[in-house]
């Protein structure tokens, strides 16, 4: 059992590093959401698309539209590791979701975008009812 002590300590150290880096990524996500929620106008949608069996790149999108359905903020976090951070994509700003959809490169990104837009639409519908 003594010969495995170093291996166990190494694995435990790697596990704690992953927990710490996951915590930092979670804080970054919370900071980005809070910044977008500070806006007085617009609608926020979050879309998430995971790779099957958690193998491959996952995508998290933050999309904000104004009252005329134009995208005012498009931030994307995509990556395999916990080092991924949000990046703003200017090419979608000022476009309507129907105009932005053909510009999305792959089906996972499209799925996350559709999810974000559906959340925005449900929020708009909820506000119309009230």
mmCIF file of N, CA and C in Angstrom, residues 3-4 6 13-15 25 27 36-37 40 48 59 64 68 77 87 89 91 95-96 108 110 115 123 125 130:
data_model
loop_
_atom_site.group_PDB
_atom_site.id
_atom_site.type_symbol
_atom_site.label_atom_id
_atom_site.label_comp_id
_atom_site.label_asym_id
_atom_site.label_seq_id
_atom_site.Cartn_x
_atom_site.Cartn_y
_atom_site.Cartn_z
ATOM 1 N N UNK A 3 3.532 1.847 -1.631
ATOM 2 C CA UNK A 3 4.031 2.227 -2.954
ATOM 3 C C UNK A 3 3.005 3.050 -3.749
ATOM 4 N N UNK A 4 1.735 3.020 -3.355
ATOM 5 C CA UNK A 4 0.697 3.783 -4.042
ATOM 6 C C UNK A 4 0.422 5.125 -3.380
ATOM 7 N N UNK A 6 2.174 7.925 -3.133
ATOM 8 C CA UNK A 6 2.488 9.079 -3.967
ATOM 9 C C UNK A 6 1.473 9.245 -5.095
ATOM 10 N N UNK A 13 -4.335 15.698 -5.410
ATOM 11 C CA UNK A 13 -3.914 17.068 -5.740
ATOM 12 C C UNK A 13 -4.541 17.544 -7.039
ATOM 13 N N UNK A 14 -4.548 16.690 -8.041
ATOM 14 C CA UNK A 14 -5.177 17.046 -9.323
ATOM 15 C C UNK A 14 -6.665 17.285 -9.152
ATOM 16 N N UNK A 15 -7.300 16.490 -8.347
ATOM 17 C CA UNK A 15 -8.728 16.636 -8.097
ATOM 18 C C UNK A 15 -9.018 17.969 -7.423
ATOM 19 N N UNK A 25 -14.293 29.207 -12.674
ATOM 20 C CA UNK A 25 -15.131 29.290 -13.865
ATOM 21 C C UNK A 25 -16.572 29.619 -13.480
ATOM 22 N N UNK A 27 -17.503 31.319 -10.854
ATOM 23 C CA UNK A 27 -17.510 32.739 -10.481
ATOM 24 C C UNK A 27 -17.535 33.620 -11.716
ATOM 25 N N UNK A 36 -24.907 41.370 -17.084
ATOM 26 C CA UNK A 36 -25.975 41.471 -18.075
ATOM 27 C C UNK A 36 -27.328 41.746 -17.429
ATOM 28 N N UNK A 37 -27.544 41.265 -16.222
ATOM 29 C CA UNK A 37 -28.804 41.509 -15.525
ATOM 30 C C UNK A 37 -28.929 42.952 -15.053
ATOM 31 N N UNK A 40 -31.114 47.841 -17.778
ATOM 32 C CA UNK A 40 -32.494 48.217 -17.474
ATOM 33 C C UNK A 40 -33.471 47.741 -18.546
ATOM 34 N N UNK A 48 -27.221 26.355 -23.449
ATOM 35 C CA UNK A 48 -26.142 25.429 -23.104
ATOM 36 C C UNK A 48 -26.233 24.207 -24.000
ATOM 37 N N UNK A 59 -20.652 24.280 -24.953
ATOM 38 C CA UNK A 59 -20.883 25.675 -25.312
ATOM 39 C C UNK A 59 -21.916 26.266 -24.364
ATOM 40 N N UNK A 64 -28.428 38.703 -25.294
ATOM 41 C CA UNK A 64 -29.345 39.754 -24.851
ATOM 42 C C UNK A 64 -29.919 40.409 -26.095
ATOM 43 N N UNK A 68 -36.871 45.347 -29.853
ATOM 44 C CA UNK A 68 -37.115 45.115 -31.289
ATOM 45 C C UNK A 68 -36.517 43.790 -31.768
ATOM 46 N N UNK A 77 -18.956 30.963 -24.364
ATOM 47 C CA UNK A 77 -17.883 30.232 -23.696
ATOM 48 C C UNK A 77 -17.893 28.838 -24.303
ATOM 49 N N UNK A 87 -16.297 35.041 -24.394
ATOM 50 C CA UNK A 87 -15.775 35.955 -25.405
ATOM 51 C C UNK A 87 -16.966 36.570 -26.120
ATOM 52 N N UNK A 89 -18.809 38.213 -29.275
ATOM 53 C CA UNK A 89 -18.729 38.104 -30.735
ATOM 54 C C UNK A 89 -19.510 39.261 -31.345
ATOM 55 N N UNK A 91 -19.919 40.040 -34.459
ATOM 56 C CA UNK A 91 -20.581 39.809 -35.743
ATOM 57 C C UNK A 91 -22.087 39.580 -35.614
ATOM 58 N N UNK A 95 -28.095 42.227 -35.224
ATOM 59 C CA UNK A 95 -28.854 41.321 -36.094
ATOM 60 C C UNK A 95 -30.033 40.733 -35.327
ATOM 61 N N UNK A 96 -31.051 40.375 -36.067
ATOM 62 C CA UNK A 96 -32.171 39.647 -35.489
ATOM 63 C C UNK A 96 -31.768 38.179 -35.384
ATOM 64 N N UNK A 108 -24.162 22.258 -32.489
ATOM 65 C CA UNK A 108 -24.211 22.483 -31.041
ATOM 66 C C UNK A 108 -24.374 23.960 -30.720
ATOM 67 N N UNK A 110 -25.760 26.133 -32.719
ATOM 68 C CA UNK A 110 -27.131 26.467 -33.116
ATOM 69 C C UNK A 110 -28.128 26.027 -32.047
ATOM 70 N N UNK A 115 -31.886 27.611 -27.820
ATOM 71 C CA UNK A 115 -32.320 27.540 -26.423
ATOM 72 C C UNK A 115 -32.349 28.934 -25.801
ATOM 73 N N UNK A 123 -39.777 34.741 -21.847
ATOM 74 C CA UNK A 123 -39.769 35.899 -20.950
ATOM 75 C C UNK A 123 -40.634 37.024 -21.520
ATOM 76 N N UNK A 125 -43.170 36.644 -23.590
ATOM 77 C CA UNK A 125 -44.563 36.202 -23.471
ATOM 78 C C UNK A 125 -45.069 36.352 -22.048
ATOM 79 N N UNK A 130 -48.698 39.622 -18.126
ATOM 80 C CA UNK A 130 -48.839 40.371 -16.864
ATOM 81 C C UNK A 130 -49.390 41.715 -17.090
#
